[in-house]
Short mmCIF file of C-alpha atoms in Angstrom, two decimals:
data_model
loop_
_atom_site.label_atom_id
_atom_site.label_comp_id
_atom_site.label_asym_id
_atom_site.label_seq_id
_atom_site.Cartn_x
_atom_site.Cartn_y
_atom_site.Cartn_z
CA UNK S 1 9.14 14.17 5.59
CA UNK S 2 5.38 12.87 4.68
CA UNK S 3 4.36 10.32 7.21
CA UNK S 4 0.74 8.89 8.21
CA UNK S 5 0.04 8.02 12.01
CA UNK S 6 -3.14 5.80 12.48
CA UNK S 7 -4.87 4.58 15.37
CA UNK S 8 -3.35 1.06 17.09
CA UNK S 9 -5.48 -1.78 17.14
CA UNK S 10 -6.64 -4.16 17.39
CA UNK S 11 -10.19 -3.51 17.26
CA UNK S 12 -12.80 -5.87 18.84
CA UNK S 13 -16.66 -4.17 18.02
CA UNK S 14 -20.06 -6.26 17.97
CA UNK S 15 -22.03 -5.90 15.14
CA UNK S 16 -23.96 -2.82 14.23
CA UNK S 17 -21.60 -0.82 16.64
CA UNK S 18 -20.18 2.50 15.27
CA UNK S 19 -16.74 2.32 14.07
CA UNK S 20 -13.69 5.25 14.07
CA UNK S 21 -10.39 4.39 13.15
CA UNK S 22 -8.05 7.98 13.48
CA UNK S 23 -5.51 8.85 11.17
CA UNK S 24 -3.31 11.79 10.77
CA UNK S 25 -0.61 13.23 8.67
CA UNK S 26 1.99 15.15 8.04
CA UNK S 27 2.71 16.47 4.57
CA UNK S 28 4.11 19.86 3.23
CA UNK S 29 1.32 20.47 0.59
CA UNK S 30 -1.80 19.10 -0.76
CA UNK S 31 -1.61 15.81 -0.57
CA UNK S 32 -4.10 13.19 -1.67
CA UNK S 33 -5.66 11.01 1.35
CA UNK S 34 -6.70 7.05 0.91
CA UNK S 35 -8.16 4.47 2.82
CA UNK S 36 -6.99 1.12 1.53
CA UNK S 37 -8.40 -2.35 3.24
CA UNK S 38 -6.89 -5.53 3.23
CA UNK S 39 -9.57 -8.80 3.46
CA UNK S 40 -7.58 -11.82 5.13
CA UNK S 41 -6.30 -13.83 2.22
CA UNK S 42 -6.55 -10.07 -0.21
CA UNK S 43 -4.48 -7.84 -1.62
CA UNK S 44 -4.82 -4.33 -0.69
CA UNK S 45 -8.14 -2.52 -2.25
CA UNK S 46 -8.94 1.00 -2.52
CA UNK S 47 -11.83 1.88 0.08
CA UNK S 48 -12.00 5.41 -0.32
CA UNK S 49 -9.90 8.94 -1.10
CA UNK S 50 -10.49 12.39 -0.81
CA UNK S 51 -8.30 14.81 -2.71
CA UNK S 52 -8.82 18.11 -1.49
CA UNK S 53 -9.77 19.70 1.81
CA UNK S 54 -13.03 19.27 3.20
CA UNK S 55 -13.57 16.45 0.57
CA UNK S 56 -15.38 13.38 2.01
CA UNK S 57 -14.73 10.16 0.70
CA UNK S 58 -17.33 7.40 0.88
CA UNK S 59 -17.70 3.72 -0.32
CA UNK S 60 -19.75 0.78 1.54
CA UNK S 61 -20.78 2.67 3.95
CA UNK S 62 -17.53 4.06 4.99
CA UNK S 63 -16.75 7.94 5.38
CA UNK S 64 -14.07 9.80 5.91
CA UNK S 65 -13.26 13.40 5.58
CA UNK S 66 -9.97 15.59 4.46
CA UNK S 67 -9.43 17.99 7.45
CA UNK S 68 -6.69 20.34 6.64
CA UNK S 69 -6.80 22.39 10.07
CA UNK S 70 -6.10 18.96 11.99
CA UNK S 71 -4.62 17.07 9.63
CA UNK S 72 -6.91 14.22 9.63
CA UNK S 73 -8.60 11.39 7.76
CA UNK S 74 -10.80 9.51 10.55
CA UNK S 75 -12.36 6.63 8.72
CA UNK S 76 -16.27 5.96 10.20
CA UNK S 77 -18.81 3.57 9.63
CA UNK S 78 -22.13 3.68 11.66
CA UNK S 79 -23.14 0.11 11.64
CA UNK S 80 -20.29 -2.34 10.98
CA UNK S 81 -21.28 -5.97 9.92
CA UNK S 82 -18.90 -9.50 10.48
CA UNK S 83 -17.52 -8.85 6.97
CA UNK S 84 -15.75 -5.59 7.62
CA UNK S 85 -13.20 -7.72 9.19
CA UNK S 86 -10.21 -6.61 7.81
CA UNK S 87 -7.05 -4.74 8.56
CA UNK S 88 -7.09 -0.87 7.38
CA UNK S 89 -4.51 1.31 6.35
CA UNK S 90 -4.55 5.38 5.92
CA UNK S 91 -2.43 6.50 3.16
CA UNK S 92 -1.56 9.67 1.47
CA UNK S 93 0.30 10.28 -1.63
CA UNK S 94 2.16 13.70 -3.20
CA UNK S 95 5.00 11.73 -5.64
CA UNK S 96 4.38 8.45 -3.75
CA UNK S 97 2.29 6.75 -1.06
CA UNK S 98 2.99 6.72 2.54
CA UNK S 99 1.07 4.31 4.20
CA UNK S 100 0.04 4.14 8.04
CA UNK S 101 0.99 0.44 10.25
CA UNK S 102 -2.38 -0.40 9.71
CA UNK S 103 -5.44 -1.43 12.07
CA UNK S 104 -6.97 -4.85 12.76
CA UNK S 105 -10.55 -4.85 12.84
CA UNK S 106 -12.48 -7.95 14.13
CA UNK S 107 -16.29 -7.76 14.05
CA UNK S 108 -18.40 -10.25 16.00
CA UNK S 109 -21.34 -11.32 15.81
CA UNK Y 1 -10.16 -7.55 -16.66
CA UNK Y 2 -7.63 -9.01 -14.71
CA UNK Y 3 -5.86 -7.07 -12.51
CA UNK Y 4 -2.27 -7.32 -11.13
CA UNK Y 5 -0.81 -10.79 -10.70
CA UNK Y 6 3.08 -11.51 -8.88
CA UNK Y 7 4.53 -14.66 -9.01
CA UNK Y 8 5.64 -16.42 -6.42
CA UNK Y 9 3.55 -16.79 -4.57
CA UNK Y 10 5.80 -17.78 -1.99
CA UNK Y 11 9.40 -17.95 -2.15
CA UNK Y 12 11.00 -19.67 0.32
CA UNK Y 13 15.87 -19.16 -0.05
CA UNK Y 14 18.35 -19.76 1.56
CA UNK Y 15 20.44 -16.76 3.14
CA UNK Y 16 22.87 -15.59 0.54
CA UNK Y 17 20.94 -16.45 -2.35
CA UNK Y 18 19.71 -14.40 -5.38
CA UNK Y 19 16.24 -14.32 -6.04
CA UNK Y 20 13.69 -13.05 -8.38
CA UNK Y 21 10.20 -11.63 -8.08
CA UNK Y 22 7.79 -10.72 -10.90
CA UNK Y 23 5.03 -8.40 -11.57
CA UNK Y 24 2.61 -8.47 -13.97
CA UNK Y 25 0.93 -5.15 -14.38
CA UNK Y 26 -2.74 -4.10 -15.39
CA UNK Y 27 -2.35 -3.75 -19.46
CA UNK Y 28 -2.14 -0.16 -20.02
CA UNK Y 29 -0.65 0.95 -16.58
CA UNK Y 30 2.06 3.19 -17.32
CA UNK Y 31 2.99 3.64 -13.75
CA UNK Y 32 4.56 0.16 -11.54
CA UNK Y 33 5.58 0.68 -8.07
CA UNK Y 34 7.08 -2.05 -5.17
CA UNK Y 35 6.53 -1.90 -1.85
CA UNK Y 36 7.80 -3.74 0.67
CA UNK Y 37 5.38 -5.27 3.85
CA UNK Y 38 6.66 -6.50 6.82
CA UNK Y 39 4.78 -8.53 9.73
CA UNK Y 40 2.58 -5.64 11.39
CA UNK Y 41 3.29 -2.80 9.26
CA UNK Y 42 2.41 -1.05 6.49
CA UNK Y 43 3.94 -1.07 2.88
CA UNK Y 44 6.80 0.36 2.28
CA UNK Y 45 7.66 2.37 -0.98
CA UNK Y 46 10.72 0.66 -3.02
CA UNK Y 47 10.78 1.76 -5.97
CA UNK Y 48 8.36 3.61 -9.17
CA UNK Y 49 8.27 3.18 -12.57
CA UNK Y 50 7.24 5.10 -15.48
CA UNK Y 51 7.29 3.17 -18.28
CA UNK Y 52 10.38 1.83 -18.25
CA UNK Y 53 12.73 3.81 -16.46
CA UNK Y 54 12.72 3.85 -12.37
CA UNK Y 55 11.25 7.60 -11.52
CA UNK Y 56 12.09 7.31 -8.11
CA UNK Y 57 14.33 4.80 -6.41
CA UNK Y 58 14.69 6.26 -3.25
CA UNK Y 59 13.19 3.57 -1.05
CA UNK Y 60 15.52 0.31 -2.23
CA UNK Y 61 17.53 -0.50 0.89
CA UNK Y 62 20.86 -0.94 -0.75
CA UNK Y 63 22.49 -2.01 -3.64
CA UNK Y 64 21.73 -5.89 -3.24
CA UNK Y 65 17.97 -4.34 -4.14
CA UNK Y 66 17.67 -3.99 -8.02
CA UNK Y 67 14.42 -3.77 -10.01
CA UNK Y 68 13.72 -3.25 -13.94
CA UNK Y 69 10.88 -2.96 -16.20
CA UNK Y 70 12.42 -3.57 -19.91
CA UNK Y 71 9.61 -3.14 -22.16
CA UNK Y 72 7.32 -0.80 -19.32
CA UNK Y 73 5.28 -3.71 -18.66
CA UNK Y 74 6.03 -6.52 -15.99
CA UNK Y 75 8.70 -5.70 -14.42
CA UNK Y 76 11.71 -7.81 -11.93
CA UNK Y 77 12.88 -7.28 -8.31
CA UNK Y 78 16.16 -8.52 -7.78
CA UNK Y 79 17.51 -9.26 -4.63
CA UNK Y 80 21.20 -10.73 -4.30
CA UNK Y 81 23.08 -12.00 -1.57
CA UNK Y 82 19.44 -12.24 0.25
CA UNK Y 83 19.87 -11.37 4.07
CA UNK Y 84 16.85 -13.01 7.08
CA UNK Y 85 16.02 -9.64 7.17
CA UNK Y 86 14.96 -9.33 3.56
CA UNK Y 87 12.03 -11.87 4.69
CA UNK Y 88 8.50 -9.89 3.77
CA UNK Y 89 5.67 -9.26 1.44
CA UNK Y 90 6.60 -7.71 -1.32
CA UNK Y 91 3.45 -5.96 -3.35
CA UNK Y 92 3.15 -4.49 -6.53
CA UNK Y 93 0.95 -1.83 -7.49
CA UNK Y 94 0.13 -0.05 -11.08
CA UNK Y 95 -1.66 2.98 -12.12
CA UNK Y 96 -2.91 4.27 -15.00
CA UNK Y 97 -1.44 7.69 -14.75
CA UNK Y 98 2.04 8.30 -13.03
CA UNK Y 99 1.56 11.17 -9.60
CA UNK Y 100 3.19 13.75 -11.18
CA UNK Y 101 0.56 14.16 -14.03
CA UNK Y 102 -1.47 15.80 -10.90
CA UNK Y 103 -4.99 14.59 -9.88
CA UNK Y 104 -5.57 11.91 -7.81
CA UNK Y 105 -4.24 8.61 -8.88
CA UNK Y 106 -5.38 5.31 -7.51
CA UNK Y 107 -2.80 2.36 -7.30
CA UNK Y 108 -4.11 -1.32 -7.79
CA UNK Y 109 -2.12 -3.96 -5.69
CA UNK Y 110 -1.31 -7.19 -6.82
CA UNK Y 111 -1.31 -10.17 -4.18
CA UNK Y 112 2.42 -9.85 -3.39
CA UNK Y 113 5.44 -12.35 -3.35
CA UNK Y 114 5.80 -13.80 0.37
CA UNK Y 115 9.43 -13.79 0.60
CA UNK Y 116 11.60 -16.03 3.35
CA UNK Y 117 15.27 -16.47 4.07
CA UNK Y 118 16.30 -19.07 6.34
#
């Protein structure tokens, strides 16, 4: 069946350091790919998505991109800041979502 | 606007209990979907609406899990005869259009229900 496997945590960076969370999946199909992020105290917000292959979704920074020959959605940011502290889950839809465990991100200053 | 509210907040019963949780979609979402959250993981797909009628069901537990949307807006999880291991988050997400009208389709969470049986 559909599943998303993303990258353990937690993550400890200094500010300004370059971020990569991995994520793959496994999906008959064309699935949709997401990057959700959940702010301590917050519901669960839409980051980014990408739809098709090759597709790169950005948003505050963040990028990802849809790679169809690994099956991957590695989210990036070049220069994280103290308020990208947050835990971060890959998803992927078809008829619903599939979402990954999620990774802890903790940004000091 | 205001986006998608659950009450309780928390919800703190007593192991064999029955207990309710609401949703309160965005106005206009036809599409309502539960999850389920536990300590360390991700969500967990319940249940989907469209409109009023449960699309796709397949991820209640068992049969003490019940949900229902009446009129296609807020809708009710029911759990009966609540077990320690029921104890989670629940969320609730809408969308304006349902998956299978193709497209990407972006779900909007509510806060969730904090559920916990002692």
């Amino acid at each position: 069946g559909d599943s998303v496997t993303q990258m353990e945590g937690p993550v400890t960076l200094s500010e300004e350091a370059f971020l990569t969370i991995n994520c793959t999946y496994t999906a008959t199909g064309y699935p949709s790919l997401f990057w959700y992020v959940q702010y301590p105290g917050e519901g669960l917000q839409l980051l980014l998505k990408a739809t098709k292959a090759d597709d790169k979704g950005s948003n505050k920074g963040f990028e990802a991109t849809y790679r169809k020959e690994t099956t991957s959605f590695h989210l990036e940011k070049g220069s994280v800041q103290v308020s990208d502290s947050a835990v971060y889950f890959c998803a992927l839809s078809r008829n619903q979502f599939y979402f990954g465990t999620g990774t802890s991100l903790t940004v000091i200053p | 606007g205001a986006g998608v509210s659950q009450t309780p907040s928390n919800k703190v019963t007593e192991k064999g209990k029955y207990v309710e949780l609401r949703c309160d979609p965005i106005s206009g979402h036809t599409a309502l979907y539960w999850y389920r959250q536990s300590l360390g993981q991700g969500p967990e797909f319940l249940i989907y609406f469209q409109g009023t009628g449960a699309a796709d069901d397949s991820g209640l537990p068992n049969d003490r899990f019940f949900a229902v949307r009446p009129e296609g807006s807020v809708s009710t999880l029911k759990i009966q005869r609540t077990e320690r291991g029921d104890s989670a988050v629940y969320l609730c997400a809408s969308s304006l259009t349902p998956p299978q009208a193709g497209g990407t389709y972006e779900q909007y969470f509510g806060p969730g229900t904090r559920l916990t049986v002692t």
